[in-house]
Short mmCIF file of C-alpha atoms and ligand atoms in Angstrom, two decimals:
data_model
loop_
_atom_site.label_atom_id
_atom_site.label_comp_id
_atom_site.label_asym_id
_atom_site.label_seq_id
_atom_site.Cartn_x
_atom_site.Cartn_y
_atom_site.Cartn_z
CA UNK A 234 61.70 -50.89 14.62
CA UNK A 235 58.57 -48.88 14.02
CA UNK A 236 58.59 -46.73 10.90
CA UNK A 237 56.93 -43.32 11.25
CA UNK A 238 55.14 -41.71 8.30
CA UNK A 239 54.01 -38.14 8.90
CA UNK A 240 51.08 -37.21 6.67
CA UNK A 241 48.53 -34.44 7.14
CA UNK A 242 44.87 -34.81 6.15
CA UNK A 243 45.25 -31.85 3.81
CA UNK A 244 48.19 -33.09 1.78
CA UNK A 245 47.77 -36.77 1.06
CA UNK A 246 51.31 -37.84 0.16
CA UNK A 247 50.79 -40.88 -2.02
CA UNK A 248 54.40 -42.06 -1.85
CA UNK A 249 54.10 -42.55 1.92
CA UNK A 250 50.64 -44.11 1.64
CA UNK A 251 51.96 -46.56 -0.95
CA UNK A 252 54.82 -47.56 1.34
CA UNK A 253 52.41 -48.09 4.26
CA UNK A 254 50.10 -50.11 1.98
CA UNK A 255 53.01 -52.31 0.98
CA UNK A 256 53.78 -53.03 4.65
CA UNK A 257 50.17 -54.16 5.11
CA UNK A 258 50.34 -56.34 1.99
CA UNK A 259 53.50 -57.94 3.44
CA UNK A 260 51.45 -58.92 6.53
CA UNK A 261 52.80 -56.08 8.70
CA UNK A 262 50.58 -53.97 10.99
CA UNK A 263 50.22 -50.19 10.58
CA UNK A 264 48.48 -47.66 12.84
CA UNK A 265 46.59 -45.04 10.83
CA UNK A 266 44.22 -42.12 11.48
CA UNK A 267 40.46 -42.34 11.03
CA UNK A 268 37.83 -39.68 11.74
CA UNK A 269 36.72 -41.52 14.91
CA UNK A 270 39.93 -42.76 16.60
CA UNK A 271 43.26 -44.08 15.29
CA UNK A 272 43.10 -47.68 14.05
CA UNK A 273 45.65 -50.49 14.03
CA UNK A 274 45.42 -52.04 10.59
CA UNK A 275 46.28 -55.39 9.02
CA UNK A 276 45.29 -57.21 5.84
CA UNK A 277 41.80 -58.40 6.84
CA UNK A 278 42.04 -61.52 4.69
CA UNK A 279 45.32 -62.84 6.15
CA UNK A 280 45.14 -64.74 9.45
CA UNK A 281 48.86 -64.32 10.16
CA UNK A 282 48.61 -60.55 9.86
CA UNK A 283 45.41 -60.35 11.90
CA UNK A 284 46.94 -62.36 14.74
CA UNK A 285 49.67 -59.72 15.07
CA UNK A 286 47.01 -57.13 15.95
CA UNK A 287 45.76 -59.20 18.88
CA UNK A 288 49.33 -59.64 20.14
CA UNK A 289 50.36 -55.96 19.80
CA UNK A 290 47.23 -54.77 21.63
CA UNK A 291 47.06 -57.57 24.16
CA UNK A 292 43.50 -58.05 22.94
CA UNK A 293 41.46 -61.13 23.90
CA UNK A 294 40.96 -63.27 20.80
CA UNK A 295 37.21 -63.63 21.36
CA UNK A 296 36.70 -59.91 20.66
CA UNK A 297 36.00 -59.57 16.90
CA UNK A 298 37.43 -56.87 14.63
CA UNK A 299 35.90 -54.36 12.22
CA UNK A 300 36.80 -54.62 8.53
CA UNK A 301 37.39 -51.24 6.91
CA UNK A 302 36.50 -50.91 3.24
CA UNK A 303 36.77 -48.24 0.56
CA UNK A 304 34.03 -49.35 -1.86
CA UNK A 305 30.68 -51.12 -2.00
CA UNK A 306 32.28 -53.77 -4.21
CA UNK A 307 34.38 -54.80 -1.22
CA UNK A 308 31.21 -54.94 0.91
CA UNK A 309 29.56 -57.31 -1.57
CA UNK A 310 32.45 -59.74 -1.31
CA UNK A 311 32.45 -59.82 2.48
CA UNK A 312 28.77 -60.33 3.27
CA UNK A 313 26.11 -62.91 2.51
CA UNK A 314 23.42 -60.34 1.81
CA UNK A 315 22.82 -56.62 2.19
CA UNK A 316 19.43 -56.16 3.87
CA UNK A 317 17.33 -53.29 2.46
CA UNK A 318 17.70 -51.21 5.63
CA UNK A 319 21.45 -51.64 5.55
CA UNK A 320 21.50 -50.33 1.99
CA UNK A 321 19.61 -47.20 3.08
CA UNK A 322 22.12 -46.66 5.90
CA UNK A 323 25.24 -47.08 3.77
CA UNK A 324 23.79 -44.61 1.28
CA UNK A 325 23.15 -42.05 4.00
CA UNK A 326 26.13 -42.48 6.34
CA UNK A 327 29.06 -44.00 4.41
CA UNK A 328 31.81 -43.07 4.30
CA UNK A 329 31.53 -42.12 7.97
CA UNK A 330 31.39 -43.20 11.62
CA UNK A 331 28.87 -46.05 11.27
CA UNK A 332 29.80 -49.75 11.53
CA UNK A 333 27.22 -52.29 10.34
CA UNK A 334 27.12 -55.94 11.40
CA UNK A 335 26.15 -58.31 8.54
CA UNK A 336 25.99 -62.07 7.99
CA UNK A 337 29.51 -62.85 6.80
CA UNK A 338 30.61 -64.45 3.53
CA UNK A 339 33.06 -67.35 3.33
CA UNK A 340 35.86 -64.96 2.43
CA UNK A 341 36.01 -63.52 5.97
CA UNK A 342 38.54 -65.37 8.18
CA UNK A 343 37.29 -66.72 11.51
CA UNK A 344 39.86 -64.78 13.53
CA UNK A 345 38.21 -61.52 12.33
CA UNK A 346 34.81 -62.53 13.69
CA UNK A 347 36.02 -64.58 16.67
CA UNK A 348 34.02 -67.48 15.31
CA UNK A 349 30.72 -65.57 14.94
CA UNK A 350 28.76 -65.91 11.69
CA UNK A 351 28.52 -62.11 11.44
CA UNK A 352 31.07 -59.49 10.44
CA UNK A 353 31.35 -55.79 11.36
CA UNK A 354 32.15 -53.46 8.44
CA UNK A 355 32.71 -49.74 8.08
CA UNK A 356 33.81 -47.31 5.37
CA UNK A 357 35.78 -44.54 7.09
CA UNK A 358 35.71 -40.98 5.74
CA UNK A 359 39.22 -39.92 6.76
CA UNK A 360 41.09 -39.35 3.45
CA UNK A 361 44.29 -41.09 4.62
CA UNK A 362 42.35 -44.15 5.81
CA UNK A 363 40.43 -44.31 2.53
CA UNK A 364 43.52 -44.01 0.35
CA UNK A 365 45.36 -46.61 2.42
CA UNK A 366 42.52 -49.11 1.88
CA UNK A 367 42.32 -48.24 -1.83
CA UNK A 368 46.08 -48.71 -2.26
CA UNK A 369 46.09 -52.13 -0.57
CA UNK A 370 42.87 -53.09 -2.36
CA UNK A 371 42.00 -55.41 0.55
CA UNK A 372 39.67 -54.86 3.53
CA UNK A 373 41.74 -53.59 6.44
CA UNK A 374 41.01 -55.09 9.85
CA UNK A 375 41.41 -52.33 12.43
CA UNK A 376 40.55 -52.11 16.08
CA UNK A 377 41.31 -48.87 17.90
CA UNK A 378 45.09 -48.34 18.08
CA UNK A 379 45.49 -48.60 21.85
CA UNK A 380 46.68 -51.19 24.33
CA UNK A 381 43.62 -53.25 25.21
CA UNK A 382 41.73 -51.76 28.17
CA UNK A 383 43.18 -48.25 27.80
CA UNK A 384 41.35 -45.24 26.34
CA UNK A 385 41.27 -45.29 22.52
CA UNK A 386 43.80 -43.08 20.75
CA UNK A 387 42.71 -39.78 19.23
CA UNK A 388 46.14 -38.18 18.84
CA UNK A 389 49.29 -39.57 17.18
CA UNK A 390 51.17 -39.11 20.47
CA UNK A 391 48.75 -41.54 22.19
CA UNK A 392 49.46 -44.12 19.49
CA UNK A 393 53.22 -43.72 19.88
CA UNK A 394 52.86 -44.05 23.66
CA UNK A 395 50.91 -47.33 23.37
CA UNK A 396 52.32 -49.01 20.26
CA UNK A 397 55.78 -47.71 19.32
CA UNK A 398 58.09 -50.69 19.01
CA UNK A 399 55.17 -53.13 18.74
CA UNK A 400 54.01 -52.39 15.19
CA UNK A 401 55.74 -52.08 11.81
CA UNK A 402 54.58 -48.51 11.16
CA UNK A 403 52.57 -45.60 12.53
CA UNK A 404 51.04 -42.92 10.30
CA UNK A 405 51.36 -39.76 12.39
CA UNK A 406 48.58 -37.40 11.35
CA UNK A 407 46.04 -34.88 12.64
CA UNK A 408 43.91 -35.48 15.74
CA UNK A 409 40.75 -37.52 15.20
CA UNK A 410 37.92 -35.08 14.54
CA UNK A 411 35.13 -37.13 16.16
CA UNK A 412 37.09 -38.64 19.06
CA UNK A 413 34.81 -41.60 19.97
CA UNK A 414 34.58 -44.86 18.05
CA UNK A 415 31.94 -45.48 15.40
CA UNK A 416 28.31 -46.29 16.14
CA UNK A 417 27.90 -50.09 15.80
CA UNK A 418 24.55 -51.35 14.48
CA UNK A 419 23.55 -54.97 13.92
CA UNK A 420 21.48 -55.09 10.72
CA UNK A 421 21.03 -58.86 10.61
CA UNK A 422 17.67 -58.63 12.43
CA UNK A 423 14.48 -57.05 11.10
CA UNK A 424 14.70 -54.36 13.76
CA UNK A 425 18.34 -53.22 13.81
CA UNK A 426 20.11 -53.34 17.18
CA UNK A 427 22.45 -50.63 18.44
CA UNK A 428 25.50 -52.34 19.93
CA UNK A 429 27.70 -49.29 20.54
CA UNK A 430 26.57 -45.64 20.55
CA UNK A 431 28.64 -43.10 18.63
CA UNK A 432 28.35 -39.77 16.86
CA UNK A 433 25.53 -41.11 14.68
CA UNK A 434 22.65 -41.25 17.14
CA UNK A 435 19.66 -43.59 17.52
CA UNK A 436 17.44 -40.71 16.41
CA UNK A 437 19.44 -40.24 13.20
CA UNK A 438 19.31 -43.97 12.46
CA UNK A 439 15.57 -44.16 13.17
CA UNK A 440 14.90 -41.38 10.69
CA UNK A 441 16.27 -43.67 7.98
CA UNK A 442 15.15 -47.18 9.03
CA UNK A 443 12.39 -46.74 11.62
CA UNK A 444 12.63 -48.43 15.01
CA UNK A 445 16.08 -49.28 16.37
CA UNK A 446 16.53 -51.45 19.48
CA UNK A 447 19.19 -50.44 21.97
CA UNK A 448 21.22 -53.27 23.49
CA UNK A 449 20.98 -53.04 27.28
CA UNK A 450 24.73 -53.58 27.65
CA UNK A 451 25.09 -49.94 26.59
CA UNK A 452 23.42 -48.75 29.78
CA UNK A 453 24.47 -51.37 32.30
CA UNK A 454 27.41 -53.53 33.09
CA UNK A 455 26.93 -56.55 30.86
CA UNK A 456 26.97 -60.01 32.33
CA UNK A 457 29.70 -62.22 30.96
CA UNK A 458 28.25 -64.79 28.57
CA UNK A 459 25.21 -62.70 27.71
CA UNK A 460 26.67 -60.01 25.49
CA UNK A 461 25.68 -59.45 21.86
CA UNK A 462 28.86 -57.57 21.06
CA UNK A 463 31.83 -59.34 22.64
CA UNK A 464 33.74 -56.07 23.06
CA UNK A 465 31.20 -54.91 25.61
CA UNK A 466 32.23 -57.32 28.35
CA UNK A 467 35.84 -56.23 28.72
CA UNK A 468 37.36 -53.48 30.81
CA UNK A 469 37.57 -50.42 28.60
CA UNK A 470 38.84 -46.90 28.27
CA UNK A 471 40.42 -47.04 31.71
CA UNK A 472 43.00 -44.51 32.87
CA UNK A 473 45.41 -45.81 35.51
CA UNK A 474 43.39 -44.46 38.44
CA UNK A 475 39.85 -45.63 39.19
CA UNK A 476 37.01 -43.36 38.00
CA UNK A 477 33.81 -42.59 39.92
CA UNK A 478 30.89 -40.82 38.25
CA UNK A 479 28.38 -38.50 39.91
CA UNK A 480 25.05 -37.64 38.29
CA UNK A 481 22.12 -35.57 39.47
CA UNK A 482 21.49 -31.94 40.29
CA UNK A 483 24.64 -30.06 39.30
CA UNK A 484 24.91 -28.10 42.55
CA UNK A 485 24.71 -31.29 44.57
CA UNK A 486 27.16 -33.02 42.27
CA UNK A 487 29.71 -30.26 42.83
CA UNK A 488 29.17 -30.39 46.59
CA UNK A 489 29.46 -34.19 46.70
CA UNK A 490 32.64 -34.25 44.60
CA UNK A 491 34.25 -31.53 46.73
CA UNK A 492 33.39 -33.37 49.96
CA UNK A 493 34.84 -36.62 48.65
CA UNK A 494 37.88 -34.84 47.24
CA UNK A 495 38.67 -33.49 50.71
CA UNK A 496 38.20 -36.93 52.28
CA UNK A 497 40.56 -38.56 49.77
CA UNK A 498 43.14 -35.81 50.19
CA UNK A 499 43.03 -36.34 53.96
CA UNK A 500 43.91 -39.97 53.29
CA UNK A 501 46.95 -38.71 51.38
CA UNK A 502 45.51 -39.41 47.93
CA UNK A 503 46.03 -37.28 44.83
CA UNK A 504 42.58 -36.39 43.51
CA UNK A 505 41.60 -35.62 39.92
CA UNK A 506 38.27 -34.09 38.91
CA UNK A 507 36.84 -34.44 35.41
CA UNK A 508 34.61 -31.41 35.00
CA UNK A 509 33.01 -29.22 32.33
CA UNK A 510 33.75 -25.58 31.49
CA UNK A 511 30.64 -24.38 33.32
CA UNK A 512 31.70 -25.94 36.66
CA UNK A 513 35.47 -26.36 36.55
CA UNK A 514 36.28 -23.32 38.71
CA UNK A 515 34.13 -24.59 41.55
CA UNK A 516 36.10 -27.72 42.38
CA UNK A 517 38.89 -28.20 44.89
CA UNK A 518 41.22 -31.05 43.93
CA UNK A 519 44.82 -31.69 42.91
CA UNK A 520 44.12 -31.77 39.16
CA UNK A 521 40.97 -30.46 37.54
CA UNK A 522 40.47 -31.15 33.83
CA UNK A 523 37.56 -29.81 31.80
CA UNK A 524 36.14 -31.89 28.96
CA UNK A 525 34.74 -28.71 27.38
CA UNK A 526 31.36 -27.00 27.29
CA UNK A 527 28.47 -29.18 28.40
CA UNK A 528 26.31 -27.49 25.79
CA UNK A 529 28.68 -28.58 23.02
CA UNK A 530 28.70 -32.38 23.36
CA UNK A 531 30.57 -32.85 20.07
CA UNK A 532 33.56 -30.96 21.44
CA UNK A 533 33.41 -33.07 24.63
CA UNK A 534 33.41 -36.19 22.45
CA UNK A 535 36.54 -35.04 20.69
CA UNK A 536 38.40 -34.45 23.98
CA UNK A 537 37.18 -37.21 26.29
CA UNK A 538 39.84 -39.88 25.69
CA UNK A 539 42.63 -37.31 25.74
CA UNK A 540 41.35 -36.00 29.11
CA UNK A 541 41.30 -39.54 30.55
CA UNK A 542 44.89 -40.11 29.41
CA UNK A 543 45.93 -36.71 30.77
CA UNK A 544 45.21 -37.83 34.34
CA UNK A 545 47.86 -40.56 34.00
CA UNK A 546 50.51 -37.86 33.52
CA UNK A 547 49.55 -36.29 36.84
CA UNK A 548 49.68 -39.59 38.74
CA UNK A 549 46.29 -39.09 40.38
CA UNK A 550 45.01 -41.87 42.68
CA UNK A 551 41.32 -41.32 42.01
CA UNK A 552 39.24 -39.50 39.38
CA UNK A 553 35.86 -38.02 40.33
CA UNK A 554 33.81 -37.18 37.25
CA UNK A 555 30.59 -35.42 36.33
CA UNK A 556 28.18 -37.61 34.34
CA UNK A 557 26.07 -37.18 31.21
CA UNK A 558 22.54 -38.07 30.19
CA UNK A 559 21.69 -41.08 28.01
CA UNK A 560 19.88 -38.90 25.47
CA UNK A 561 20.85 -38.14 21.87
CA UNK A 562 24.52 -37.62 21.26
CA UNK A 563 25.30 -37.65 25.01
CA UNK A 564 24.60 -41.41 25.09
CA UNK A 565 27.97 -42.07 23.42
CA UNK A 566 29.84 -39.89 25.93
CA UNK A 567 27.97 -41.33 28.89
CA UNK A 568 28.59 -44.92 27.66
CA UNK A 569 32.38 -44.44 27.35
CA UNK A 570 32.64 -42.65 30.69
CA UNK A 571 30.52 -45.27 32.45
CA UNK A 572 32.74 -48.00 31.04
CA UNK A 573 35.89 -46.13 32.04
CA UNK A 574 34.40 -46.11 35.55
CA UNK A 575 33.40 -49.79 35.43
CA UNK A 576 29.84 -48.44 35.94
CA UNK A 577 30.71 -46.94 39.33
CA UNK A 578 27.94 -44.31 39.15
CA UNK A 579 26.40 -42.44 42.08
CA UNK A 580 23.16 -40.53 41.68
CA UNK A 581 23.27 -37.60 44.10
CA UNK A 582 20.45 -35.57 45.61
CA UNK A 583 17.33 -36.64 47.48
CA UNK A 584 14.80 -35.72 44.80
CA UNK A 585 16.44 -36.52 41.55
CA UNK A 586 14.01 -36.15 38.70
CA UNK A 587 14.70 -36.25 35.00
CA UNK A 588 14.31 -32.50 34.78
CA UNK A 589 17.09 -31.70 37.22
CA UNK A 590 19.48 -34.37 35.99
CA UNK A 591 22.67 -33.08 34.51
CA UNK A 592 21.96 -33.22 30.81
O1 TXA B 746 35.55 -46.12 15.07
C1 TXA B 746 35.83 -47.32 15.09
O2 TXA B 746 34.99 -48.21 14.90
C2 TXA B 746 37.31 -47.69 15.30
C3 TXA B 746 38.12 -47.16 14.10
C4 TXA B 746 39.55 -47.58 14.14
O3 TXA B 746 37.49 -47.54 12.93
N1 TXA B 746 37.48 -49.10 15.50
C5 TXA B 746 37.08 -49.71 16.65
O4 TXA B 746 37.37 -51.07 16.69
O5 TXA B 746 36.54 -49.13 17.57
P1 TXA B 746 37.33 -51.92 18.04
O6 TXA B 746 37.88 -53.24 17.66
O7 TXA B 746 38.03 -51.18 19.09
O8 TXA B 746 35.83 -52.10 18.34
C6 TXA B 746 35.03 -52.97 17.57
C7 TXA B 746 33.71 -53.22 18.25
C8 TXA B 746 33.89 -54.11 19.46
O9 TXA B 746 33.02 -53.67 20.49
C9 TXA B 746 33.47 -55.48 18.91
O10 TXA B 746 33.02 -56.36 19.92
C10 TXA B 746 32.37 -55.11 17.95
O11 TXA B 746 32.83 -53.90 17.36
N2 TXA B 746 32.18 -56.12 16.91
C11 TXA B 746 33.06 -56.48 15.95
N3 TXA B 746 32.56 -57.49 15.21
C12 TXA B 746 31.33 -57.77 15.69
C13 TXA B 746 30.31 -58.70 15.36
N4 TXA B 746 30.44 -59.56 14.36
N5 TXA B 746 29.17 -58.69 16.09
C14 TXA B 746 29.01 -57.82 17.11
N6 TXA B 746 29.94 -56.91 17.48
C15 TXA B 746 31.09 -56.88 16.79
MG1 MG B 747 38.67 -50.44 20.99
#
């Protein structure tokens, strides 16, 4: 039986939070809201509890988890040292959507880090998440609250769809405001390395700590065995139908998608198109979903995973999607979409230059 607690961000009901905290302290697992995506939480110091997360999600055990904390005292206990640059970043961006990878202390169980000597830590800003961690007074291990391989959950209904019956409790709350998972930055090297792009961009990080390296696995399909962040090698964010991405001059993208849509329909397939507000009326397909205004990438971020899940309800056989640039905040959107598509990306147009790329 999964217990449901309904709590809104505006009225933190401490009785319910205390009950959820108690479930976590009894080694149960509880899905809870964060500002990025919903998380599936367990006591991050208890192997037995942590193992339940991997089972409920069907997550490979070599993919390490993020520990969520509510104070810098907790950070001190979990890491070997806090490099100067990391200190600057926590001051600027915590609580918030930034995960930092540190050298771990002995306190961190091996099943959190999948045997690595580093640990990923973040202090979320969502008030329910923060009070839940404070109430338990332990770091909460929490991957995104979705079945492994599926799009992360940004609405309580997604969490119920994926995890009801598999977890002790779900905190049903407001939609995630950011909608994509946190930026992950490895601060164990002199020059920090971006392992996963998120709302906090490379440019924002560089303003605080100078040069940041970007792991190539963010742009390309990573080769198994060569990844810095184990999570990058698995299938991710995938709706039930395959996704194909088209980038280039917008007019040619529209033309290409419409031609393919017709071809697929002739083969008897149900075609979905993932578009933006500016272009959505120009497509011909069975189901056209707009991610929002291209000029407002933050609103696209907030909707992307919900749009991908929406196609499942319409039983489409194929999803043809517009692409995004790898610049600024669009890098996070482009990275998640590319992964959803297994990097099936077609550049259209004979003379594609940077200036006429969709961006
Ligand atoms: O926004 C978020 O970060 C959400 C919410 C719930 O906080 N959590 C989340 O967790 O996205 P998860 O488990 O879905 O993604 C964690 C990512 C994975 O790509 C994993 O490989 C990476 O962080 N990671 C964890 N520990 C690591 C480590 N020690 N070194 C490198 N990468 C690590
Ligand atoms: Mg995840």
